């Protein structure tokens, strides 16, 4: 298993193998999105209190989940790159940051749209909202720091430290509604129970898995481009370019 991971971590092997993997992420994303939107907009009922505005949940909640998941992936990849000096890990961390920032921004915007009819305002300095906003700033700070150095190794090391330190914000976001008085509702889904109508749950899961496949596809696409940039002086890249010109 470890030998397979090491082989896959090779920039050349990754570039070749990832081209075959991308469709396995892209097509499920398209299929799940179509089915998920149909389930969310047509089959899933309106909420007895929130009405049709509850349908914002089917984008807001999965986007918020993805914002946390991608940051964890980014931080773990940063740690692997920092400790074991694996080039691909640094690349995964770097290309994950803009994707994670986009999901975080989407979560904040949809949360504001959902909050307006529920709370009567677009924004409150609620613990969950504020810590999610801090997460967006962490993503942006990582991106800025990674682009502040001309040397990729120096940039990866500096931004890796920031990513690892920023992990402390993840449990704060997750437990904020339990630790502080919050306008934001608690989680309706836990390991032990699901406190929502089954069609709502199915809609939420379909969009959630669609977003995960989207992240996988975008990650591989962006990582392939980054590999070519970093390995542009390597023989295999020159050969690839030469073949492409013919």
XYZ file of C-alpha atoms in Angstrom:
246
model
C 0.000 0.000 0.000
C 2.765 2.412 0.986
C 4.664 1.610 -2.219
C 1.525 2.387 -4.240
C 1.132 5.714 -2.429
C 4.777 6.589 -3.056
C 4.408 5.701 -6.726
C 1.230 7.777 -7.056
C 2.917 10.685 -5.269
C 5.472 10.899 -8.064
C 4.535 14.001 -10.135
C 4.886 12.086 -13.396
C 2.787 9.120 -12.247
C 0.200 11.406 -10.682
C -0.189 13.385 -13.902
C -0.736 10.233 -15.930
C -3.058 8.449 -13.485
C -5.133 11.503 -12.532
C -6.285 11.999 -16.127
C -8.053 8.628 -15.902
C -9.520 9.346 -12.463
C -11.080 12.758 -13.170
C -14.112 11.387 -15.091
C -14.904 9.124 -12.117
C -15.402 12.287 -10.067
C -16.910 14.550 -12.714
C -19.720 12.305 -13.971
C -21.011 11.332 -10.503
C -20.992 15.033 -9.598
C -23.194 15.854 -12.594
C -25.549 12.947 -11.931
C -25.866 13.579 -8.197
C -26.412 17.304 -8.759
C -29.273 16.722 -11.195
C -30.965 14.156 -8.956
C -30.226 16.181 -5.817
C -31.704 19.401 -7.199
C -34.797 17.560 -8.410
C -35.220 15.964 -4.982
C -34.605 19.276 -3.197
C -36.867 21.439 -5.356
C -39.647 19.023 -6.328
C -39.867 16.051 -3.980
C -38.716 17.547 -0.669
C -41.551 19.348 1.164
C -41.524 22.905 2.411
C -40.809 23.367 6.111
C -43.851 23.962 8.335
C -42.195 27.063 9.853
C -39.724 28.307 7.231
C -41.722 27.484 4.127
C -39.807 27.206 0.838
C -36.900 29.267 2.185
C -35.677 26.053 3.840
C -34.530 24.881 0.385
C -31.496 27.167 0.757
C -30.330 24.574 3.281
C -29.590 22.094 0.486
C -26.772 24.318 -0.756
C -25.814 26.115 2.466
C -25.252 23.087 4.677
C -23.220 20.985 2.189
C -21.123 24.059 1.343
C -20.437 24.633 5.041
C -19.478 20.974 5.493
C -17.125 21.211 2.511
C -15.490 24.353 3.896
C -14.469 22.391 6.998
C -13.532 19.191 5.178
C -11.312 20.929 2.629
C -9.505 22.907 5.311
C -8.754 19.676 7.173
C -7.457 18.110 3.935
C -5.357 21.216 3.286
C -3.887 21.197 6.786
C -3.142 17.456 6.745
C -1.536 17.714 3.299
C 0.498 20.686 4.546
C 1.711 18.665 7.521
C 2.671 15.725 5.280
C 4.552 18.035 2.947
C 6.271 19.754 5.852
C 7.342 16.554 7.614
C 7.994 14.105 4.775
C 8.809 16.599 2.019
C 6.351 15.052 -0.436
C 5.872 17.400 -3.388
C 2.377 16.203 -4.214
C 1.181 16.913 -0.676
C 2.266 20.548 -1.009
C 0.459 20.734 -4.343
C -2.741 19.256 -2.881
C -2.657 21.803 -0.076
C -2.049 24.724 -2.430
C -4.761 23.884 -4.953
C -7.281 23.027 -2.214
C -7.165 26.525 -0.731
C -9.049 28.413 -3.491
C -11.642 25.634 -3.704
C -12.146 25.704 0.058
C -12.380 29.509 0.020
C -15.081 29.308 -2.671
C -17.150 26.823 -0.645
C -16.733 28.953 2.492
C -17.859 32.060 0.618
C -20.840 30.133 -0.763
C -21.750 28.984 2.757
C -21.596 32.555 4.075
C -23.629 34.025 1.225
C -26.344 31.361 1.335
C -26.374 31.659 5.111
C -27.003 35.398 4.797
C -29.804 34.817 2.277
C -31.346 32.216 4.572
C -30.876 34.380 7.652
C -32.723 37.393 6.241
C -36.238 35.851 6.389
C -35.446 33.852 9.534
C -33.670 36.476 11.654
C -34.743 39.665 9.922
C -31.156 40.593 9.045
C -28.461 39.504 6.600
C -25.755 39.162 9.249
C -25.305 38.864 12.995
C -22.062 38.424 14.890
C -23.129 34.974 15.921
C -20.438 32.519 17.083
C -21.020 30.102 14.170
C -21.115 32.857 11.545
C -18.110 34.691 12.945
C -15.943 31.577 13.177
C -16.952 30.626 9.605
C -15.920 34.120 8.466
C -12.578 33.608 10.216
C -12.225 30.382 8.232
C -12.594 32.366 5.002
C -9.882 34.756 6.202
C -7.638 31.769 6.974
C -8.090 30.462 3.438
C -7.319 33.891 1.975
C -4.304 34.312 4.261
C -2.988 30.903 3.177
C -3.392 31.820 -0.499
C -1.688 35.187 -0.003
C 1.188 33.707 1.972
C 1.689 30.924 -0.571
C 1.937 33.501 -3.357
C 4.218 35.823 -1.385
C 7.381 33.796 -2.093
C 9.026 33.057 -5.423
C 10.493 29.803 -4.097
C 7.738 27.117 -3.965
C 9.473 25.265 -1.105
C 9.633 28.369 1.075
C 6.031 29.227 0.218
C 4.855 25.712 1.077
C 6.635 25.695 4.445
C 5.370 29.122 5.513
C 1.776 28.480 4.449
C 1.854 24.969 5.952
C 2.488 26.394 9.410
C -0.453 28.768 9.004
C -2.729 25.947 7.812
C -1.803 23.713 10.757
C -2.250 26.488 13.330
C -5.591 27.411 11.754
C -6.937 23.927 12.506
C -7.876 25.193 15.955
C -10.773 27.053 14.318
C -12.422 23.865 13.001
C -13.711 22.514 16.364
C -14.698 26.071 17.290
C -16.955 26.245 14.221
C -18.384 22.777 14.820
C -19.134 23.203 18.540
C -19.905 26.939 18.524
C -23.672 26.406 18.776
C -23.130 24.262 21.877
C -20.464 26.385 23.578
C -22.189 29.768 23.207
C -25.719 31.129 23.022
C -26.360 31.157 19.296
C -29.082 32.202 16.886
C -27.800 29.555 14.541
C -29.718 26.314 14.887
C -27.951 23.193 16.071
C -27.160 20.226 13.889
C -30.131 18.181 12.698
C -27.858 15.259 11.785
C -25.684 13.315 14.218
C -24.275 9.821 14.572
C -27.222 8.702 16.690
C -30.194 10.399 15.021
C -31.505 12.425 12.105
C -34.077 15.004 13.214
C -35.488 15.962 9.820
C -37.971 14.635 7.291
C -36.523 11.754 5.243
C -36.892 13.506 1.849
C -35.035 16.519 3.255
C -32.271 14.237 4.491
C -31.985 12.501 1.103
C -31.781 15.863 -0.697
C -29.102 17.055 1.689
C -27.019 13.903 1.264
C -27.287 13.928 -2.532
C -26.017 17.507 -2.795
C -23.401 16.829 -0.127
C -21.927 13.906 -2.069
C -22.167 15.908 -5.296
C -20.016 18.628 -3.731
C -17.459 16.047 -2.614
C -17.143 14.674 -6.132
C -16.859 18.234 -7.439
C -14.012 18.891 -5.031
C -12.265 15.719 -6.154
C -12.544 16.686 -9.825
C -11.411 20.282 -9.274
C -8.568 19.139 -7.032
C -7.189 16.780 -9.666
C -7.596 19.302 -12.486
C -5.848 22.090 -10.618
C -3.175 19.740 -9.267
C -2.331 18.584 -12.799
C -1.763 22.194 -13.873
C 0.356 22.878 -10.797
C 2.460 19.761 -11.430
C 3.249 20.953 -14.955
C 4.263 24.381 -13.643
C 6.548 22.984 -10.953
C 8.018 20.259 -13.154
C 8.337 22.350 -16.317
C 12.092 21.763 -16.488
C 11.768 17.995 -16.051
C 12.460 15.709 -18.981
C 9.032 14.056 -18.910
C 7.270 17.439 -19.138
C 9.448 18.529 -22.070
C 8.666 15.235 -23.768
C 4.970 15.728 -23.109
C 5.075 19.228 -24.595
C 7.033 17.999 -27.616
C 4.451 15.276 -28.285
C 1.657 17.777 -27.890
C 3.181 20.088 -30.490
C 3.335 17.353 -33.107
